[in-house]
Structures are given as structure tokens and as C-alpha cells.
mmCIF file of C-alpha atoms and ligand atoms in Angstrom:
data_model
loop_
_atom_site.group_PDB
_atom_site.id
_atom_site.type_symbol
_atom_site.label_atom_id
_atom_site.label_comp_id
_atom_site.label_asym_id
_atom_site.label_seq_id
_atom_site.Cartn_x
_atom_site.Cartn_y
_atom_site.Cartn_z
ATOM 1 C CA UNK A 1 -23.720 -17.725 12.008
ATOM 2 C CA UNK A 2 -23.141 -15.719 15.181
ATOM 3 C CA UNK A 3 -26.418 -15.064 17.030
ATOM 4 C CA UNK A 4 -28.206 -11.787 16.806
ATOM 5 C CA UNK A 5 -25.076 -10.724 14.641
ATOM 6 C CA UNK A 6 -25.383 -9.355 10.975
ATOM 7 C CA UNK A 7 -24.078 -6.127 10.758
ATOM 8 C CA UNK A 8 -19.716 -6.130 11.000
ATOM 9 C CA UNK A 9 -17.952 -2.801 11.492
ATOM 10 C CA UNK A 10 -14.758 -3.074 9.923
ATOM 11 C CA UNK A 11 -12.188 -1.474 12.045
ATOM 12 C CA UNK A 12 -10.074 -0.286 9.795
ATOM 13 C CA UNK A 13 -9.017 2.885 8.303
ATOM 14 C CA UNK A 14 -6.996 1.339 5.209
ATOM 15 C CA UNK A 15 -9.222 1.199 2.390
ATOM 16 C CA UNK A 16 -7.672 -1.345 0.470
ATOM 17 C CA UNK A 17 -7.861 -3.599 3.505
ATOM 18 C CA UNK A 18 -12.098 -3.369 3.761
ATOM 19 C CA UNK A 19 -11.599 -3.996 -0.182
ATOM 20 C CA UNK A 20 -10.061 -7.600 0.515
ATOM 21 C CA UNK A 21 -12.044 -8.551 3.465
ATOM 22 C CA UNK A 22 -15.456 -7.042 1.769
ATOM 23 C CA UNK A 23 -14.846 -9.333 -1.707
ATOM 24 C CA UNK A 24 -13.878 -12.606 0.368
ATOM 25 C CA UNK A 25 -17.144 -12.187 2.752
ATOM 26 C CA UNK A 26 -19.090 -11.882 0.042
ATOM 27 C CA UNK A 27 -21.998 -14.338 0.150
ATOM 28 C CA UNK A 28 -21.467 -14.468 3.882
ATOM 29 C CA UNK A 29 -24.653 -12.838 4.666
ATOM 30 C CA UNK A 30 -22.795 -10.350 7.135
ATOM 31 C CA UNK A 31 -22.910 -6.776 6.495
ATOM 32 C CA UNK A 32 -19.789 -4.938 7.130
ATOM 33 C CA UNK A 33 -20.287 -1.547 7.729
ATOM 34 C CA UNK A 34 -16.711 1.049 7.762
ATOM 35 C CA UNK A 35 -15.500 3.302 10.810
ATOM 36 C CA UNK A 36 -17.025 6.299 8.636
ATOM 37 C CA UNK A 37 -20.631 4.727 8.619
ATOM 38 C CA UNK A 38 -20.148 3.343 12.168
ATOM 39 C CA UNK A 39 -20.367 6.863 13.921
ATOM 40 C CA UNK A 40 -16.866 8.886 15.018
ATOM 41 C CA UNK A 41 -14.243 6.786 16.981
ATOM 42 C CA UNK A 42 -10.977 8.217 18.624
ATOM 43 C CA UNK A 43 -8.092 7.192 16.722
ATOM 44 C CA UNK A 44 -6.749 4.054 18.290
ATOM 45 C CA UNK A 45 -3.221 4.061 19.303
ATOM 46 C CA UNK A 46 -1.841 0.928 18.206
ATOM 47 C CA UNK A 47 1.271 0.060 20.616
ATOM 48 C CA UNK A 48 0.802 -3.439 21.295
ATOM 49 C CA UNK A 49 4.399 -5.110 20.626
ATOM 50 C CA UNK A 50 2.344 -8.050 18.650
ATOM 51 C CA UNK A 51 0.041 -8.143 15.432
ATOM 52 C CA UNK A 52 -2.733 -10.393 18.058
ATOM 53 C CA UNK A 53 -2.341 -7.686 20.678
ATOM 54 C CA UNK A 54 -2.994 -4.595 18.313
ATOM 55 C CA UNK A 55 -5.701 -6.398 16.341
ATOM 56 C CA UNK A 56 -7.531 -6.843 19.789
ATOM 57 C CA UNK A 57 -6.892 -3.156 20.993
ATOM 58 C CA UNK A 58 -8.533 -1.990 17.514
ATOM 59 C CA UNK A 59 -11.446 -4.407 17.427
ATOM 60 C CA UNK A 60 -12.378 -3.705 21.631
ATOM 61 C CA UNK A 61 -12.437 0.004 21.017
ATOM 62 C CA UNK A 62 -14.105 0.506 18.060
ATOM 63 C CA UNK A 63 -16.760 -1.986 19.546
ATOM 64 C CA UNK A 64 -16.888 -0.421 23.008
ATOM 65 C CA UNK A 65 -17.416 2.980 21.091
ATOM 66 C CA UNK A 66 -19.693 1.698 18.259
ATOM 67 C CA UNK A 67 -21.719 -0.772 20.442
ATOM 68 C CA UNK A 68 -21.611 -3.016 17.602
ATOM 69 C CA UNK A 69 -19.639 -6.129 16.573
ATOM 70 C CA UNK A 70 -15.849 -4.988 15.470
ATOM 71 C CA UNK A 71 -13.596 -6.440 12.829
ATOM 72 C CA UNK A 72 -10.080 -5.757 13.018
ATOM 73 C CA UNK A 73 -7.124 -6.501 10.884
ATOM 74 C CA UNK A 74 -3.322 -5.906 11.941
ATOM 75 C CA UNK A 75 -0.982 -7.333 9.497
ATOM 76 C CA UNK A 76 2.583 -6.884 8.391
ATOM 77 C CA UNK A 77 5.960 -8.203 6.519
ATOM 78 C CA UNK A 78 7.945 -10.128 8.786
ATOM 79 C CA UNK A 79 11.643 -9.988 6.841
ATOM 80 C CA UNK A 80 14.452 -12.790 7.875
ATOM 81 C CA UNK A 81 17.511 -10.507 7.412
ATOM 82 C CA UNK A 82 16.210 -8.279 9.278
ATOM 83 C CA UNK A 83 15.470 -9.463 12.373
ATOM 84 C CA UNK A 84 11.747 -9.320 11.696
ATOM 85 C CA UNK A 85 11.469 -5.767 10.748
ATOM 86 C CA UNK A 86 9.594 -4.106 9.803
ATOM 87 C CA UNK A 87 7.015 -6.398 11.952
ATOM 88 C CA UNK A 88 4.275 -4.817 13.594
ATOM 89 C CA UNK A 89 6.134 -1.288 12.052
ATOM 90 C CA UNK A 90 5.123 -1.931 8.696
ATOM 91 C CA UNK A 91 2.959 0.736 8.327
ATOM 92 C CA UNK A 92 5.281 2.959 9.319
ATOM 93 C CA UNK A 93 8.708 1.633 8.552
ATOM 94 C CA UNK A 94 9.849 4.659 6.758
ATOM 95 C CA UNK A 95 8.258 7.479 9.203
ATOM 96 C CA UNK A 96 5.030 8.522 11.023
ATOM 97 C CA UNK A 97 3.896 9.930 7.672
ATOM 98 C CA UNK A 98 5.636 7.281 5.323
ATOM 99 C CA UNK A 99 3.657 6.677 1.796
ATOM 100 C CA UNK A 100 3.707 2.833 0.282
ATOM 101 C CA UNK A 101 6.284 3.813 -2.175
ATOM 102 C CA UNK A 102 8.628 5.248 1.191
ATOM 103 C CA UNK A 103 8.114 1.855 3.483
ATOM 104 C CA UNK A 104 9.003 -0.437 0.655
ATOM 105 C CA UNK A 105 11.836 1.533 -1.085
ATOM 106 C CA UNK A 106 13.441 1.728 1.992
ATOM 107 C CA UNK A 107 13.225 -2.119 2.529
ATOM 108 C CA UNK A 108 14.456 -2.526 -1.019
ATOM 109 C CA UNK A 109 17.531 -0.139 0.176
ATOM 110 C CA UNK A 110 17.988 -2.511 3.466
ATOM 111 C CA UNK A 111 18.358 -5.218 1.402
ATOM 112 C CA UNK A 112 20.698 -4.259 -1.473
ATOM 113 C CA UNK A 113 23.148 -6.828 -1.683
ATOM 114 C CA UNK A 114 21.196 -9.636 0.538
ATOM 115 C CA UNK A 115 21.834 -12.626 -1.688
ATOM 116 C CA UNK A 116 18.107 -14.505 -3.337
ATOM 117 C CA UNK A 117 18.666 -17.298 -0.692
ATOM 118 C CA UNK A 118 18.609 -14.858 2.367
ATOM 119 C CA UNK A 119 15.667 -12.648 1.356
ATOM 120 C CA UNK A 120 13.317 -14.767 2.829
ATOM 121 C CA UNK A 121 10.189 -12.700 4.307
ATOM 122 C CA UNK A 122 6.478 -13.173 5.033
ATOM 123 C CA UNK A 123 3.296 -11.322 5.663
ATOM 124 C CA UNK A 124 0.957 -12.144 8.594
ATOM 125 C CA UNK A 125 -2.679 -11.022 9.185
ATOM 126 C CA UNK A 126 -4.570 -11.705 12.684
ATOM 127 C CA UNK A 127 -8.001 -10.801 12.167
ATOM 128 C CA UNK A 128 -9.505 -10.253 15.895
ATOM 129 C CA UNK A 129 -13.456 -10.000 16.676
ATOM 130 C CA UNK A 130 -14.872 -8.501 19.703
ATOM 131 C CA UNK A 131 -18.296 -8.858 20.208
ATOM 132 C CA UNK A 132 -20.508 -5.984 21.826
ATOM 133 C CA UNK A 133 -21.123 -8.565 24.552
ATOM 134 C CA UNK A 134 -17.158 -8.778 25.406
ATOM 135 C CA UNK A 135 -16.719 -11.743 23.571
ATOM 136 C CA UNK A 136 -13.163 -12.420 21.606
ATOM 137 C CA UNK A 137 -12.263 -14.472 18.989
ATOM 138 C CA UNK A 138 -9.065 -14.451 16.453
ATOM 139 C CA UNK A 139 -8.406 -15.542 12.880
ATOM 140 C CA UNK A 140 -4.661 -15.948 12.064
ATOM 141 C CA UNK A 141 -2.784 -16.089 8.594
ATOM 142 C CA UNK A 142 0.411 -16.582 7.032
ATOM 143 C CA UNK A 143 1.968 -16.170 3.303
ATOM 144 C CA UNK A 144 5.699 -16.904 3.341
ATOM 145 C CA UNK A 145 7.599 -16.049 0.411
ATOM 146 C CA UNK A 146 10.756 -13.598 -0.852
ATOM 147 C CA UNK A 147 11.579 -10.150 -1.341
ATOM 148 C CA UNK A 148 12.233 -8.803 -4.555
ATOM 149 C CA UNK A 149 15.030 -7.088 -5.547
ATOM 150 C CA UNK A 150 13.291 -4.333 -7.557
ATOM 151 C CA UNK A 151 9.236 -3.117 -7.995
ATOM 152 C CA UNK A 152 7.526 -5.853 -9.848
ATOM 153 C CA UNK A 153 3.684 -4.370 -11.004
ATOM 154 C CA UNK A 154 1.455 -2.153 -10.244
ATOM 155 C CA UNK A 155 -2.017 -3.849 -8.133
ATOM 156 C CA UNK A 156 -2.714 -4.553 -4.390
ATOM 157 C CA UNK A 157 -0.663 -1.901 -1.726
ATOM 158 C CA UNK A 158 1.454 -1.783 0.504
ATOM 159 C CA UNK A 159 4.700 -3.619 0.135
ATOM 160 C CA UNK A 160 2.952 -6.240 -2.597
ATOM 161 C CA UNK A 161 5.595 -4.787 -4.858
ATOM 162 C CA UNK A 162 8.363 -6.497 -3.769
ATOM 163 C CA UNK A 163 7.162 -9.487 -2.354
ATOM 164 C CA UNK A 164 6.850 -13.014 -4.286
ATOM 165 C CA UNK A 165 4.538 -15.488 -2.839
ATOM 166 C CA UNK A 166 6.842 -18.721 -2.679
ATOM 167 C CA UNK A 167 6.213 -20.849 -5.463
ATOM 168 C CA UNK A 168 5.454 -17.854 -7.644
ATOM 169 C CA UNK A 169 7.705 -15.812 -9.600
ATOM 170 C CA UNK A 170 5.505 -12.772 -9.851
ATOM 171 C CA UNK A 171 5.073 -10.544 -6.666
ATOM 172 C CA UNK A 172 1.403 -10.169 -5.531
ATOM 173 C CA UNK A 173 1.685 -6.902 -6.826
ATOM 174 C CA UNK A 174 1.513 -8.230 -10.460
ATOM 175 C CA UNK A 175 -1.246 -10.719 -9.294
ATOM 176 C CA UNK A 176 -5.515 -10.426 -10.181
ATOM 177 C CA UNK A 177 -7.479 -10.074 -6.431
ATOM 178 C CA UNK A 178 -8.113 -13.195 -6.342
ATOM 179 C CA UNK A 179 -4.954 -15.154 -6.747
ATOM 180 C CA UNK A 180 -4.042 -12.889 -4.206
ATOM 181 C CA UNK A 181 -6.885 -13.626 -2.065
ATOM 182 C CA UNK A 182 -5.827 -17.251 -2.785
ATOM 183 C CA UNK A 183 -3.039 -17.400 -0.733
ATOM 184 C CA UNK A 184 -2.256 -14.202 0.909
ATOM 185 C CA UNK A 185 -1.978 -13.759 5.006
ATOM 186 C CA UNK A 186 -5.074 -12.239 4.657
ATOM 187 C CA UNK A 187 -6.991 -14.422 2.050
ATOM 188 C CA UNK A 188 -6.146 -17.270 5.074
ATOM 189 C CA UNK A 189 -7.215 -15.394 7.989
ATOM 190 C CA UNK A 190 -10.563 -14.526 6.268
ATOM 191 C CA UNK A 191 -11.474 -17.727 5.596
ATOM 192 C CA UNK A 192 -10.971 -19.117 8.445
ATOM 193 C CA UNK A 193 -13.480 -16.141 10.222
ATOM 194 C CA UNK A 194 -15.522 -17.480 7.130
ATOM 195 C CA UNK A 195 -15.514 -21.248 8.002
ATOM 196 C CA UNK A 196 -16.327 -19.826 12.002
ATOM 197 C CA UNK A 197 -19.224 -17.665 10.754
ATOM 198 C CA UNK A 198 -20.949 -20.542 8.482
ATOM 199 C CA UNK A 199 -20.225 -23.510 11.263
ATOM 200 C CA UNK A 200 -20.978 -21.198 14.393
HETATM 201 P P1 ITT B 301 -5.368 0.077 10.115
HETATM 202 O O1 ITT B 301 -4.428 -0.001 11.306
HETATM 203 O O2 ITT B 301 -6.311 1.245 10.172
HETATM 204 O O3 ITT B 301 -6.072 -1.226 9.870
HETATM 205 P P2 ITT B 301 -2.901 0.248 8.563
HETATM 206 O O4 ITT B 301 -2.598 0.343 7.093
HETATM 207 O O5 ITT B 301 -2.202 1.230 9.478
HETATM 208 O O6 ITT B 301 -4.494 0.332 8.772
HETATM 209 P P3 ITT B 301 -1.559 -1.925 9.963
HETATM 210 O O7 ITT B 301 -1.220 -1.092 11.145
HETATM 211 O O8 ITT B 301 -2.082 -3.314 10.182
HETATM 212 O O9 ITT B 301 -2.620 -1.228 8.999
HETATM 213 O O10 ITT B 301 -0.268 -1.968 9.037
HETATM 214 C C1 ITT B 301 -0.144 -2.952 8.075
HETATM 215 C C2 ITT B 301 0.832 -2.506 7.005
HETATM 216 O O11 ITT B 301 1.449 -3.717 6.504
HETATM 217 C C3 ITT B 301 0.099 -1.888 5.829
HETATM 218 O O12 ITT B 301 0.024 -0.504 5.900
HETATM 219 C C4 ITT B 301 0.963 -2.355 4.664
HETATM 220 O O13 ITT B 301 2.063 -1.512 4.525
HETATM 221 C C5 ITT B 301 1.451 -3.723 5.128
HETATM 222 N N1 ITT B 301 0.530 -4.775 4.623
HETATM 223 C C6 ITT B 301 -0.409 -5.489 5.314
HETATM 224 N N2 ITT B 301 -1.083 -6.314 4.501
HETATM 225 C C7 ITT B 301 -0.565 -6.133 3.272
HETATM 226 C C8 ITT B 301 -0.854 -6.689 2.012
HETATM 227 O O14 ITT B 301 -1.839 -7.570 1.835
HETATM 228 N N3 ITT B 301 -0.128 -6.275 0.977
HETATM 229 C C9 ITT B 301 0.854 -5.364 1.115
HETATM 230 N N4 ITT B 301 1.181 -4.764 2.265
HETATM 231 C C10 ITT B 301 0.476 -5.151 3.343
#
């Protein structure tokens, strides 16, 4: 356990992401708290050109403002045909204001006519930590897998519509939370920030 540490703010404002990373602390001992209970933050303006580099910028500003220990998560789909897009843009592939439904209906649009073997994508999660003492540490996570070629299910967010874990047939959107958790970018990340909070 960190020293001194027990209270987490969660630097985050999507709420399904504090629902993941609240069930797999669980039994952690740590109390997360959100940016709401935290106190107000400025918006942080997240224009690192890497998923480590933004995850860092959120987690040192909402601890520098907060004074408390920060938890941030940048994540994204990482898609092979093209070129890595939408990357560290996932949030707002399909416009500053894009909904779930806009970002992955336009990916499913990018990709008519991609051929099964080319549609290979993944998601990545870096979790970053800043302490209110300065100190950094970072939790990576990978899930590689395809992308549908239509809206399979209804659970998770995001683009877990239309992407299939590999070795699955059923997209994570059709998935229970925790076979999700199982083996999603996230689900890794958070257990290794797990493993570094029981051994540390
Ligand atoms: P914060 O920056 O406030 O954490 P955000 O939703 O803007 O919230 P990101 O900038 O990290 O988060 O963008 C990540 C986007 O990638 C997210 O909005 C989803 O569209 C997608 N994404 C990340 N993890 C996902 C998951 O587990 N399932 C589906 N889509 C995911």
C-alpha cells in the first residue's frame, strides 16, 4: 500500500470509466473519490500526441488542484487500416461534440469494405498516478482484437460495439463486466496498479 495514501481521486469525467476502475479496486482498501467530490478543477486540455502523455497531464493537474493523490485514465482504439486512428482521437473521432453512437458509426463507415483479415484493431489504457508529493507512476494495458462489421449488443460504451476481443466472437459490447474486465486494456492496466498497491 502507498504510504499515507487511502483516498484516490479519479480523474476522470467519463462515468462509465470510474464504473470499471471502481468494481476492479474493489477490496483494495483505497477510496476513490470523483472530480465532483474532489472540489472544482479547470477542464484539462488534453493535447498530448500520446495516451502516456495525456494520462500524465490529467492525473498532475487534477492533483496539483485537488492536493490529493490523482488517478487518470486515457485510453483509445488503435485501428490497423487506418493508420492508427482514431488513436488518442477516440473520444472525439466524429467531432468536438461526437456521441458513442457518432465515433463508432463513423469507424464502421471507414471500414466498409475492409476485408475480416485487415480489420485488425486494439484498445489501449495507460493509467498514470501522480502523487501530491510529485511522485509518478504508470499502469499500461492492451486488448488486441477486430472490428466488427455491424453493432453487436448493447453493454459497456464507447466503441465496445464493434470491437471483438480476439479469440472471442462476441464484441465486448455483448459481454457481462467482468469478462470484460477480464481482458480488456483497462481490466490489464488496473491490475497491474492493483498488484503495485498490494506489493508497495
Ligand atoms: P476523460 O478524458 O475525462 O477520462 P474521455 O471519455 O474523454 O474521458 P479519453 O479522452 O481517454 O476519455 O477517450 C477515450 C475514448 O476511447 C472513450 O471516450 C471511448 O470512446 C474510447 N474507449 C476507451 N476505453 C473504452 C472501452 O473500454 N470501451 C469502449 N470504448 C472505449
Amino acid at each position: 500500500m502507498l504510504d499515507g495514501i487511502h483516498e484516490i481521486v479519479v480523474a476522470t469525467r467519463n462515468r462509465k470509466k470510474v464504473d470499471e476502475i471502481a468494481r476492479m479496486l474493489d477490496g483494495t482498501g483505497i477510496k476513490l473519490l470523483t472530480l465532483d467530490e474532489a472540489g472544482e478543477c479547470p477542464e484539462v486540455v488534453e493535447d498530448a500526441p500520446d495516451f502516456r502523455g495525456n494520462a500524465l497531464k490529467k492525473a498532475r493537474e487534477i492533483s496539483s488542484c485537488t492536493q490529493r493523490a490523482a488517478l487518470a485514465d486515457d485510453s483509445g482504439l488503435v485501428v490497423d487500416a487506418l493508420g492508427g486512428s482514431p488513436g488518442v482521437f477516440s473520444a472525439r473521432y466524429a467531432g468536438p461534440e461526437a456521441t458513442d453512437l457518432d465515433n463508432y458509426s463513423k469507424l464502421l463507415r471507414e471500414l466498409e469494405g475492409v476485408p475480416t483479415g485487415k480489420r485488425g484493431a486494439r484498445f489501449v489504457c495507460c493509467l498514470a498516478l501522480v502523487l501530491p508529493d510529485g511522485e509518478e507512476f504508470v499502469f499500461d494495458g492492451v486488448c488486441e482484437g477486430v472490428i466488427a462489421e455491424k453493432k453487436m449488443g448493447q453493454s459497456g460504451f464507447g466503441y465496445d460495439p464493434v470491437f471483438i476481443p480476439e479469440g472471442h466472437e462476441r464484441s465486448f459490447a455483448e459481454m457481462s463486466p467482468q469478462e470484460k474486465d477480464s481482458m480488456s486494456h483497462r481490466g490489464r492496466a488496473i491490475r497491474a496498479f492493483a498488484e503495485f498497491l498490494l506489493d508497495g
